[in-house]
Amino acid sequence: MAEKPQRIVLTGFMGVGKSTVARILSYRLGLEWIDLDRFIVENEKREIAEIIEQDGEERFRDIENENLSQILSAKSAQIISLGGGAWIFERNREIIKENECLTVWLNAPFDFCWKNIFFSKQNRPLAKDKTKALRLFENRGKYYCLADWHFVVRNEQTLNDVAEQIAEEIF
Ligand code: S3P
């Protein structure tokens, strides 16, 4: 990639490893990183699962959009990891584009994501069972495809390998 992009936004399905890759990239490149879901949890003083279960997904999406907007207008973070649903909504894609970010889709097979979802301690109300998660995965492909850069994550790759490869190709 010829020109160094201003900011990198990582998107992709739940369990693909967006936050981990962003953390490694931030450490390796010395760039500030903000994780959208963590930012929301700090602002709302509630876990994401609690917000969705108590207020509903629609309200969560509004909160997600407001918080993304705040992160983007603050301009401090050079690496932003999104929650898996954020990129699906046009209003979020629009503000990301307005802020001239390079969006990277971590594109892994469903089984890779599901294994991480299944073994993770994180409560993900929108992926309570495999059938539900697979349906979401299949419906979302067309939106993730709209990202600027598609990075194919192979089953045998570690998240460290993924971050290393992204760092080499982008910077
Ligand atoms: C969601 C993904 C989650 C979190 C919320 C909704 C989604 O983030 O934002 O549970 O709709 O895909 P992760 O992708 O980090 O699991």
Short mmCIF file of C-alpha atoms and ligand atoms in Angstrom, two decimals:
data_model
loop_
_atom_site.label_atom_id
_atom_site.label_comp_id
_atom_site.label_asym_id
_atom_site.label_seq_id
_atom_site.Cartn_x
_atom_site.Cartn_y
_atom_site.Cartn_z
CA MET A 1 0.00 0.00 0.00
CA ALA A 2 1.67 3.18 -1.19
CA GLU A 3 0.35 5.89 1.10
CA LYS A 4 0.22 5.56 4.85
CA PRO A 5 -3.48 5.73 5.79
CA GLN A 6 -4.60 8.09 8.51
CA ARG A 7 -6.63 5.66 10.54
CA ILE A 8 -7.38 1.97 10.38
CA VAL A 9 -10.82 0.58 11.23
CA LEU A 10 -11.05 -3.17 11.80
CA THR A 11 -14.31 -4.91 11.06
CA GLY A 12 -15.46 -8.53 10.71
CA PHE A 13 -17.70 -11.10 12.32
CA MET A 14 -17.84 -11.81 16.07
CA GLY A 15 -14.99 -14.01 17.20
CA VAL A 16 -12.70 -13.19 14.28
CA GLY A 17 -10.26 -11.44 16.62
CA LYS A 18 -10.68 -7.74 15.77
CA SER A 19 -9.77 -6.47 19.25
CA THR A 20 -6.79 -8.78 19.62
CA VAL A 21 -5.41 -7.89 16.19
CA ALA A 22 -5.96 -4.18 16.92
CA ARG A 23 -4.16 -4.48 20.27
CA ILE A 24 -1.16 -6.22 18.67
CA LEU A 25 -1.06 -3.68 15.84
CA SER A 26 -1.22 -0.80 18.29
CA TYR A 27 1.61 -2.24 20.38
CA ARG A 28 3.75 -3.15 17.37
CA LEU A 29 3.30 0.18 15.58
CA GLY A 30 3.07 2.46 18.63
CA LEU A 31 -0.34 3.79 17.53
CA GLU A 32 -3.26 4.68 19.76
CA TRP A 33 -6.09 2.14 19.65
CA ILE A 34 -9.71 2.40 20.76
CA ASP A 35 -12.09 -0.55 20.87
CA LEU A 36 -15.64 0.66 20.19
CA ASP A 37 -17.30 -1.86 22.53
CA ARG A 38 -14.89 -1.08 25.37
CA PHE A 39 -15.48 2.63 24.85
CA ILE A 40 -19.24 2.03 25.07
CA VAL A 41 -18.86 -0.06 28.25
CA GLU A 42 -16.83 2.72 29.89
CA ASN A 43 -19.33 5.42 28.89
CA GLU A 44 -22.45 3.44 29.72
CA LYS A 45 -21.00 1.71 32.78
CA ARG A 46 -22.66 -1.51 31.64
CA GLU A 47 -21.52 -4.54 29.67
CA ILE A 48 -22.60 -4.73 26.00
CA ALA A 49 -24.69 -7.83 26.74
CA GLU A 50 -26.50 -5.95 29.53
CA ILE A 51 -27.30 -3.03 27.23
CA ILE A 52 -28.72 -5.37 24.57
CA GLU A 53 -30.65 -7.49 27.05
CA GLN A 54 -32.01 -4.58 29.09
CA ASP A 55 -32.64 -1.94 26.40
CA GLY A 56 -32.91 -4.02 23.22
CA GLU A 57 -30.70 -4.20 20.14
CA GLU A 58 -32.19 -1.08 18.54
CA ARG A 59 -31.17 1.11 21.47
CA PHE A 60 -27.74 -0.55 21.52
CA ARG A 61 -27.30 0.37 17.84
CA ASP A 62 -28.09 4.03 18.61
CA ILE A 63 -25.58 4.02 21.46
CA GLU A 64 -23.04 2.30 19.19
CA ASN A 65 -23.51 4.99 16.52
CA GLU A 66 -23.19 7.86 19.04
CA ASN A 67 -20.01 6.39 20.52
CA LEU A 68 -18.46 5.70 17.12
CA SER A 69 -19.16 9.29 16.18
CA GLN A 70 -17.41 10.51 19.32
CA ILE A 71 -14.34 8.36 18.66
CA LEU A 72 -14.11 9.53 15.07
CA SER A 73 -14.50 13.20 15.86
CA ALA A 74 -11.89 13.07 18.64
CA LYS A 75 -9.33 12.02 16.01
CA SER A 76 -6.94 10.62 18.58
CA ALA A 77 -7.22 6.90 17.85
CA GLN A 78 -5.30 5.68 14.83
CA ILE A 79 -6.60 2.14 15.15
CA ILE A 80 -10.28 1.49 15.87
CA SER A 81 -11.75 -1.98 16.36
CA LEU A 82 -15.51 -2.18 15.82
CA GLY A 83 -18.06 -4.60 17.26
CA GLY A 84 -19.11 -7.12 14.61
CA GLY A 85 -22.42 -5.41 13.83
CA ALA A 86 -21.30 -1.79 13.60
CA TRP A 87 -20.15 -1.88 9.95
CA ILE A 88 -23.48 -3.43 8.89
CA PHE A 89 -25.31 -0.14 9.42
CA GLU A 90 -25.09 2.48 6.68
CA ARG A 91 -25.01 5.41 9.11
CA ASN A 92 -21.84 3.96 10.65
CA ARG A 93 -20.22 3.23 7.29
CA GLU A 94 -20.97 6.80 6.25
CA ILE A 95 -19.29 8.46 9.22
CA ILE A 96 -16.31 6.14 8.87
CA LYS A 97 -15.97 7.13 5.21
CA GLU A 98 -16.40 10.83 5.99
CA ASN A 99 -13.47 10.52 8.36
CA GLU A 100 -11.20 9.03 5.70
CA CYS A 101 -10.37 5.81 7.45
CA LEU A 102 -9.07 2.66 5.79
CA THR A 103 -11.49 -0.11 6.69
CA VAL A 104 -10.07 -3.60 6.94
CA TRP A 105 -12.37 -6.63 6.94
CA LEU A 106 -10.95 -9.60 8.79
CA ASN A 107 -12.56 -12.29 6.69
CA ALA A 108 -12.36 -15.71 8.34
CA PRO A 109 -14.38 -18.89 7.79
CA PHE A 110 -17.45 -19.27 9.99
CA ASP A 111 -15.94 -22.20 11.91
CA PHE A 112 -12.93 -20.08 12.90
CA CYS A 113 -15.27 -17.42 14.36
CA TRP A 114 -17.65 -19.91 15.95
CA LYS A 115 -14.84 -21.76 17.74
CA ASN A 116 -13.73 -18.47 19.33
CA ILE A 117 -17.31 -17.47 20.19
CA PHE A 118 -17.95 -20.89 21.72
CA PHE A 119 -14.82 -20.95 23.90
CA SER A 120 -14.91 -17.25 24.84
CA LYS A 121 -16.16 -16.04 28.23
CA GLN A 122 -17.69 -13.00 26.53
CA ASN A 123 -21.48 -12.96 26.53
CA ARG A 124 -22.68 -12.36 22.97
CA PRO A 125 -26.50 -12.16 23.00
CA LEU A 126 -26.69 -12.14 19.20
CA ALA A 127 -24.75 -15.39 18.85
CA LYS A 128 -26.37 -17.55 21.49
CA ASP A 129 -26.37 -20.65 19.30
CA LYS A 130 -24.59 -21.86 16.19
CA THR A 131 -27.63 -21.69 13.87
CA LYS A 132 -28.35 -18.08 14.83
CA ALA A 133 -24.71 -17.11 14.46
CA LEU A 134 -24.40 -18.82 11.06
CA ARG A 135 -27.48 -17.02 9.77
CA LEU A 136 -26.04 -13.66 10.83
CA PHE A 137 -22.67 -14.57 9.32
CA GLU A 138 -24.29 -15.39 5.97
CA ASN A 139 -26.43 -12.24 5.94
CA ARG A 140 -23.57 -9.94 6.78
CA GLY A 141 -21.08 -10.99 4.11
CA LYS A 142 -22.46 -8.49 1.59
CA TYR A 143 -21.85 -5.60 4.01
CA TYR A 144 -18.37 -6.66 5.10
CA CYS A 145 -17.54 -6.82 1.37
CA LEU A 146 -17.96 -3.03 1.27
CA ALA A 147 -14.81 -2.58 3.36
CA ASP A 148 -11.82 -1.04 1.58
CA TRP A 149 -9.50 -3.92 2.20
CA HIS A 150 -10.32 -7.63 2.57
CA PHE A 151 -7.88 -9.59 4.64
CA VAL A 152 -8.42 -13.35 4.41
CA VAL A 153 -7.76 -15.07 7.74
CA ARG A 154 -6.92 -18.74 7.30
CA ASN A 155 -7.89 -21.39 9.85
CA GLU A 156 -4.29 -22.21 10.71
CA GLN A 157 -3.19 -18.59 11.19
CA THR A 158 -2.68 -17.13 14.65
CA LEU A 159 -3.94 -13.61 15.37
CA ASN A 160 -0.33 -12.60 15.82
CA ASP A 161 0.41 -13.74 12.22
CA VAL A 162 -2.61 -11.76 11.03
CA ALA A 163 -1.48 -8.57 12.79
CA GLU A 164 2.09 -8.98 11.51
CA GLN A 165 0.91 -9.40 7.95
CA ILE A 166 -1.43 -6.39 8.14
CA ALA A 167 1.34 -4.26 9.64
CA GLU A 168 3.72 -5.22 6.84
CA GLU A 169 1.20 -4.65 4.07
CA ILE A 170 -0.23 -1.38 5.29
CA PHE A 171 2.75 0.39 6.78
C1 S3P B 1 -22.13 -7.68 17.87
C2 S3P B 1 -20.82 -7.95 18.12
C3 S3P B 1 -20.20 -7.74 19.43
C4 S3P B 1 -20.94 -6.64 20.19
C5 S3P B 1 -22.40 -6.93 20.25
C6 S3P B 1 -23.05 -7.07 18.88
C7 S3P B 1 -22.69 -7.99 16.53
O1 S3P B 1 -18.83 -7.40 19.29
O2 S3P B 1 -20.72 -5.40 19.58
O3 S3P B 1 -22.60 -8.10 21.00
O4 S3P B 1 -23.79 -7.55 16.19
O5 S3P B 1 -21.97 -8.67 15.74
P1 S3P B 1 -17.69 -8.49 18.85
O6 S3P B 1 -17.69 -8.52 17.36
O7 S3P B 1 -16.45 -7.91 19.41
O8 S3P B 1 -18.07 -9.78 19.45
#
